[in-house]
Structures are given as C-alpha cells and as structure tokens.
Amino acid sequence: MISISGLIPDQDKAEILREARKLAKLLKIKKSVEIFITVSLYGVDNGICSQLAQNKYQIWLNKALGRGERRRVLAHEFFHISQFCEKRLEIRNNLLYFEGICMTSVPYLRRPYEIEAFGFAKTF
C-alpha cells in the first residue's frame, strides 16, 4: 500500500503515486509493504526514508523540488526501501548497518548504500 499526503495539488499527488507504483514494481517491493509519502517544506534535505516498523516505511519529499528532481529523489528513497526489504540495510540499536557493517563512521557520500541509491536514481 502506498499513500501520499501533503499540501500539494491532487494532480501532483497522482503523479507521485504513479511514479511510486512504477518504482515498487521495478524494485520488486511486495504489495504488503506499507509506504507513506509526505510532501512538505521541511529542512534542507531533498528526501528522507525512515523504517517505521517491519514492512512499514515513511518517505519525506521536499515540496520545493522541481518535477525531475522530485522523481530522482523518490527513486533514491525507494531504492533504500528495497535495501531494507532485502535486509541489506538494517537498523540495529539505533545505528545503520549495511551488509552487516556499521555505517556510523563512514561519511555520507561514501556509504555504499547511498552510492547504490544515487546510481539507481540516475537511471530513473
């Protein structure tokens, strides 16, 4: 189940939902996985993916993004969901682990799961 919220036009919500469904299918994310997408102006990040519970995720997208950038950010965040679903990306004791290695001391742009997500987003 994918749901979209935020103070944006219904046309934008429908477009995001179409893109999200396409990404879920492409990344083989099961339909039983719940994904809540919120579009709003908050902070300086373009997007954030959070695991709320097993098979339950929140994606936040910055409302200020243009259409093309929003699409790439959505693809990036969906890729993180696929990494979580595959158990490659995990949260243990409030720390992120990728393929069993704690990523706390690794700079953001050198984290392998981020490199993969940026690479995927470029193709979408």
Coordinates of N, CA and C in Angstrom, one line a residue:
M1 N 0.8 -1.2 0.0 CA 0.0 0.0 0.0 C 0.9 1.2 0.0
I2 N 0.6 2.2 -0.9 CA 1.3 3.4 -1.0 C 0.3 4.5 -0.8
S3 N 0.6 5.5 0.1 CA -0.3 6.6 0.2 C 0.6 7.9 0.2
I4 N -0.1 9.0 -0.3 CA 0.6 10.3 -0.5 C -0.2 11.3 0.3
S5 N 0.6 12.1 1.1 CA 0.0 13.2 1.8 C 0.8 14.5 1.6
G6 N 0.2 15.6 1.9 CA 0.9 16.9 1.8 C 0.0 17.9 1.2
L7 N 0.4 19.2 1.4 CA -0.4 20.3 0.8 C 0.1 20.6 -0.6
I8 N -0.2 19.7 -1.5 CA 0.2 19.8 -2.9 C -1.1 19.5 -3.7
P9 N -1.1 20.0 -4.9 CA -2.3 19.7 -5.8 C -2.5 18.2 -6.0
D10 N -3.8 17.9 -6.2 CA -4.2 16.5 -6.4 C -3.4 15.9 -7.6
Q11 N -3.2 16.7 -8.6 CA -2.5 16.3 -9.8 C -1.1 15.8 -9.5
D12 N -0.4 16.6 -8.6 CA 0.9 16.2 -8.2 C 0.9 14.9 -7.4
K13 N -0.1 14.8 -6.5 CA -0.2 13.5 -5.7 C -0.4 12.3 -6.6
A14 N -1.2 12.5 -7.6 CA -1.5 11.4 -8.6 C -0.2 11.0 -9.3
E15 N 0.5 12.0 -9.7 CA 1.8 11.8 -10.4 C 2.8 11.1 -9.6
I16 N 2.9 11.5 -8.3 CA 3.8 10.8 -7.4 C 3.4 9.4 -7.1
L17 N 2.1 9.2 -7.0 CA 1.6 7.8 -6.8 C 1.9 6.9 -8.0
R18 N 1.7 7.4 -9.2 CA 2.1 6.7 -10.4 C 3.6 6.3 -10.4
E19 N 4.4 7.3 -10.1 CA 5.9 7.0 -10.1 C 6.2 6.0 -9.0
A20 N 5.6 6.2 -7.8 CA 5.9 5.3 -6.7 C 5.5 3.8 -7.0
R21 N 4.3 3.7 -7.7 CA 3.9 2.3 -8.0 C 4.8 1.7 -9.1
K22 N 5.3 2.5 -10.0 CA 6.2 2.0 -11.0 C 7.6 1.6 -10.3
L23 N 8.0 2.4 -9.4 CA 9.3 2.1 -8.7 C 9.1 0.8 -7.8
A24 N 8.0 0.7 -7.2 CA 7.8 -0.5 -6.3 C 7.8 -1.8 -7.2
K25 N 7.2 -1.7 -8.4 CA 7.1 -2.8 -9.3 C 8.5 -3.1 -9.8
L26 N 9.2 -2.1 -10.2 CA 10.6 -2.3 -10.8 C 11.5 -2.9 -9.7
L27 N 11.4 -2.4 -8.5 CA 12.3 -2.9 -7.4 C 11.8 -4.1 -6.7
K28 N 10.7 -4.6 -7.2 CA 10.0 -5.9 -6.6 C 9.7 -5.7 -5.1
I29 N 9.2 -4.6 -4.8 CA 8.8 -4.4 -3.4 C 7.4 -4.9 -3.3
K30 N 7.2 -5.8 -2.3 CA 5.9 -6.5 -2.2 C 4.8 -5.6 -1.9
K31 N 3.6 -5.9 -2.4 CA 2.4 -5.1 -2.1 C 2.0 -5.0 -0.7
S32 N 2.5 -5.9 0.1 CA 2.2 -5.9 1.6 C 3.0 -4.9 2.3
V33 N 4.0 -4.3 1.7 CA 4.8 -3.3 2.3 C 4.1 -1.9 2.3
E34 N 4.0 -1.3 3.4 CA 3.3 0.0 3.5 C 4.3 1.1 3.4
I35 N 4.0 2.0 2.5 CA 4.8 3.2 2.2 C 4.0 4.5 2.3
F36 N 4.4 5.3 3.2 CA 3.7 6.6 3.4 C 4.6 7.7 2.9
I37 N 4.2 8.4 1.9 CA 4.9 9.5 1.3 C 4.3 10.8 1.7
T38 N 5.2 11.7 2.3 CA 4.7 13.0 2.7 C 5.5 14.1 1.9
V39 N 4.8 15.0 1.3 CA 5.5 16.1 0.6 C 5.3 17.4 1.4
S40 N 6.4 18.0 1.8 CA 6.2 19.3 2.6 C 7.5 20.0 2.5
L41 N 7.5 21.2 3.0 CA 8.7 22.1 3.2 C 9.2 21.8 4.6
Y42 N 10.4 21.2 4.7 CA 10.9 20.9 6.0 C 12.4 20.7 5.8
G43 N 13.2 21.5 6.5 CA 14.7 21.3 6.5 C 15.3 21.5 5.2
V44 N 16.6 21.1 5.1 CA 17.4 21.3 3.9 C 17.5 20.0 3.0
D45 N 17.0 18.9 3.5 CA 17.2 17.6 2.8 C 16.2 17.6 1.6
N46 N 16.5 16.9 0.6 CA 15.6 16.7 -0.6 C 14.6 15.6 -0.3
G47 N 15.1 14.6 0.5 CA 14.2 13.5 0.8 C 14.8 12.6 1.9
I48 N 14.0 11.9 2.6 CA 14.4 11.1 3.7 C 13.6 9.8 3.7
C49 N 14.2 8.7 3.9 CA 13.5 7.4 4.1 C 13.7 6.9 5.5
S50 N 12.6 6.6 6.2 CA 12.7 6.0 7.5 C 11.9 4.7 7.6
Q51 N 12.5 3.7 8.3 CA 11.8 2.5 8.6 C 11.0 2.7 9.9
L52 N 9.7 2.6 9.8 CA 8.8 2.8 10.9 C 8.7 1.5 11.7
A53 N 8.6 0.4 11.0 CA 8.4 -0.9 11.5 C 8.8 -1.9 10.4
Q54 N 8.7 -3.2 10.7 CA 8.9 -4.2 9.7 C 7.9 -4.0 8.6
N55 N 8.3 -3.8 7.4 CA 7.4 -3.6 6.2 C 6.6 -2.4 6.3
K56 N 7.1 -1.3 6.9 CA 6.4 -0.1 7.0 C 7.4 1.1 7.0
Y57 N 7.3 1.9 5.9 CA 8.3 3.0 5.7 C 7.6 4.3 5.5
Q58 N 8.4 5.4 5.8 CA 8.0 6.8 5.6 C 9.0 7.4 4.6
I59 N 8.5 8.0 3.6 CA 9.4 8.8 2.7 C 8.9 10.3 2.8
W60 N 9.8 11.2 3.1 CA 9.5 12.6 3.1 C 10.2 13.2 1.9
L61 N 9.4 14.0 1.1 CA 10.0 14.7 -0.1 C 9.8 16.2 0.1
N62 N 10.9 16.9 -0.2 CA 10.8 18.4 -0.1 C 9.9 18.9 -1.2
K63 N 8.9 19.7 -0.8 CA 7.9 20.3 -1.7 C 8.6 21.2 -2.7
A64 N 9.7 21.8 -2.4 CA 10.4 22.8 -3.2 C 11.1 22.2 -4.5
L65 N 11.2 20.8 -4.5 CA 11.8 20.2 -5.7 C 11.0 20.3 -6.9
G66 N 11.8 20.5 -8.0 CA 11.1 20.5 -9.4 C 10.7 19.1 -9.7
R67 N 9.9 19.0 -10.7 CA 9.4 17.7 -11.1 C 10.5 16.6 -11.4
G68 N 11.5 16.9 -12.1 CA 12.5 16.0 -12.5 C 13.4 15.6 -11.2
E69 N 13.7 16.6 -10.4 CA 14.5 16.3 -9.2 C 13.7 15.5 -8.2
R70 N 12.4 15.8 -8.1 CA 11.5 15.0 -7.2 C 11.4 13.6 -7.6
R71 N 11.4 13.3 -8.9 CA 11.4 12.0 -9.4 C 12.6 11.2 -9.1
R72 N 13.8 11.9 -9.2 CA 15.1 11.2 -8.9 C 15.2 11.0 -7.4
V73 N 14.7 11.9 -6.6 CA 14.8 11.7 -5.1 C 13.8 10.6 -4.7
L74 N 12.7 10.5 -5.3 CA 11.7 9.5 -5.0 C 12.4 8.1 -5.3
A75 N 13.0 8.0 -6.5 CA 13.7 6.8 -6.9 C 14.8 6.4 -5.9
H76 N 15.6 7.4 -5.5 CA 16.6 7.2 -4.5 C 16.0 6.6 -3.2
E77 N 15.0 7.2 -2.7 CA 14.4 6.8 -1.4 C 13.7 5.4 -1.6
F78 N 13.1 5.1 -2.7 CA 12.6 3.8 -2.9 C 13.7 2.7 -3.0
F79 N 14.8 3.1 -3.5 CA 15.9 2.1 -3.5 C 16.3 1.8 -2.1
H80 N 16.3 2.7 -1.2 CA 16.6 2.4 0.2 C 15.5 1.4 0.8
I81 N 14.3 1.6 0.4 CA 13.3 0.7 0.9 C 13.6 -0.7 0.4
S82 N 14.0 -0.8 -0.9 CA 14.4 -2.2 -1.4 C 15.6 -2.7 -0.6
Q83 N 16.5 -1.9 -0.3 CA 17.7 -2.4 0.5 C 17.2 -2.9 1.9
F84 N 16.3 -2.2 2.5 CA 15.7 -2.6 3.8 C 15.0 -3.9 3.6
C85 N 14.2 -4.0 2.6 CA 13.4 -5.3 2.4 C 14.3 -6.5 2.1
E86 N 15.4 -6.2 1.5 CA 16.4 -7.3 1.2 C 17.3 -7.6 2.4
K87 N 17.1 -6.8 3.5 CA 17.9 -7.0 4.7 C 19.3 -6.6 4.5
R88 N 19.6 -5.9 3.5 CA 21.0 -5.4 3.2 C 21.2 -4.2 4.1
L89 N 20.2 -3.4 4.3 CA 20.2 -2.2 5.1 C 19.4 -2.4 6.3
E90 N 20.0 -2.3 7.5 CA 19.3 -2.6 8.7 C 19.5 -1.5 9.8
I91 N 18.6 -1.4 10.7 CA 18.8 -0.6 11.9 C 18.9 -1.5 13.1
R92 N 20.0 -1.4 13.8 CA 20.3 -2.2 15.0 C 20.8 -1.2 16.1
N93 N 20.1 -1.2 17.2 CA 20.5 -0.4 18.3 C 20.6 1.1 17.9
N94 N 19.6 1.5 17.1 CA 19.6 2.9 16.5 C 20.8 3.3 15.6
L95 N 21.4 2.3 15.1 CA 22.6 2.5 14.2 C 22.3 1.8 12.8
L96 N 22.7 2.4 11.7 CA 22.5 1.9 10.4 C 23.7 0.9 10.1
Y97 N 23.3 -0.2 9.6 CA 24.2 -1.3 9.1 C 23.9 -1.6 7.7
F98 N 25.0 -1.7 6.9 CA 24.8 -2.1 5.5 C 25.6 -3.4 5.3
E99 N 24.9 -4.4 4.9 CA 25.6 -5.7 4.7 C 26.4 -6.1 5.9
G100 N 25.9 -5.8 7.1 CA 26.5 -6.2 8.4 C 27.5 -5.3 8.9
I101 N 27.8 -4.2 8.2 CA 28.9 -3.3 8.7 C 28.2 -2.0 9.1
C102 N 28.6 -1.5 10.3 CA 28.0 -0.3 10.9 C 28.6 0.9 10.0
M103 N 27.7 1.8 9.7 CA 28.0 2.9 8.8 C 28.2 4.2 9.5
T104 N 28.2 4.2 10.8 CA 28.3 5.5 11.6 C 29.5 6.3 11.3
S105 N 30.6 5.7 11.2 CA 31.9 6.5 10.9 C 32.2 6.7 9.4
V106 N 31.3 6.2 8.6 CA 31.5 6.4 7.1 C 30.9 7.7 6.7
P107 N 31.6 8.6 6.0 CA 31.0 9.8 5.5 C 29.8 9.5 4.6
Y108 N 28.8 10.3 4.7 CA 27.5 10.1 3.9 C 27.7 9.7 2.5
L109 N 28.5 10.5 1.7 CA 28.7 10.2 0.3 C 29.6 9.0 0.0
R110 N 30.2 8.4 1.0 CA 31.0 7.2 0.8 C 30.3 6.0 1.3
R111 N 29.1 6.1 1.8 CA 28.3 5.0 2.3 C 27.8 4.2 1.1
P112 N 28.1 2.9 1.0 CA 27.8 2.1 -0.2 C 26.3 2.1 -0.5
Y113 N 25.5 2.1 0.5 CA 24.0 2.1 0.2 C 23.6 3.4 -0.4
E114 N 24.2 4.5 -0.1 CA 23.9 5.8 -0.7 C 24.5 5.8 -2.1
I115 N 25.7 5.3 -2.3 CA 26.2 5.2 -3.7 C 25.3 4.4 -4.6
E116 N 24.8 3.3 -4.1 CA 23.9 2.5 -4.9 C 22.6 3.3 -5.2
A117 N 22.0 3.9 -4.2 CA 20.8 4.7 -4.4 C 20.9 5.8 -5.4
F118 N 22.1 6.6 -5.3 CA 22.3 7.7 -6.2 C 22.5 7.1 -7.6
G119 N 23.2 6.0 -7.8 CA 23.3 5.4 -9.1 C 22.0 4.9 -9.7
F120 N 21.2 4.3 -8.9 CA 19.8 3.9 -9.4 C 19.0 5.1 -9.8
A121 N 19.0 6.2 -9.0 CA 18.2 7.3 -9.3 C 18.6 8.0 -10.6
K122 N 19.9 7.9 -10.9 CA 20.3 8.5 -12.2 C 19.7 7.8 -13.4
T123 N 19.3 6.5 -13.2 CA 18.8 5.7 -14.3 C 17.3 5.9 -14.5
F124 N 16.6 6.5 -13.5 CA 15.1 6.5 -13.5 C 14.7 7.8 -14.1

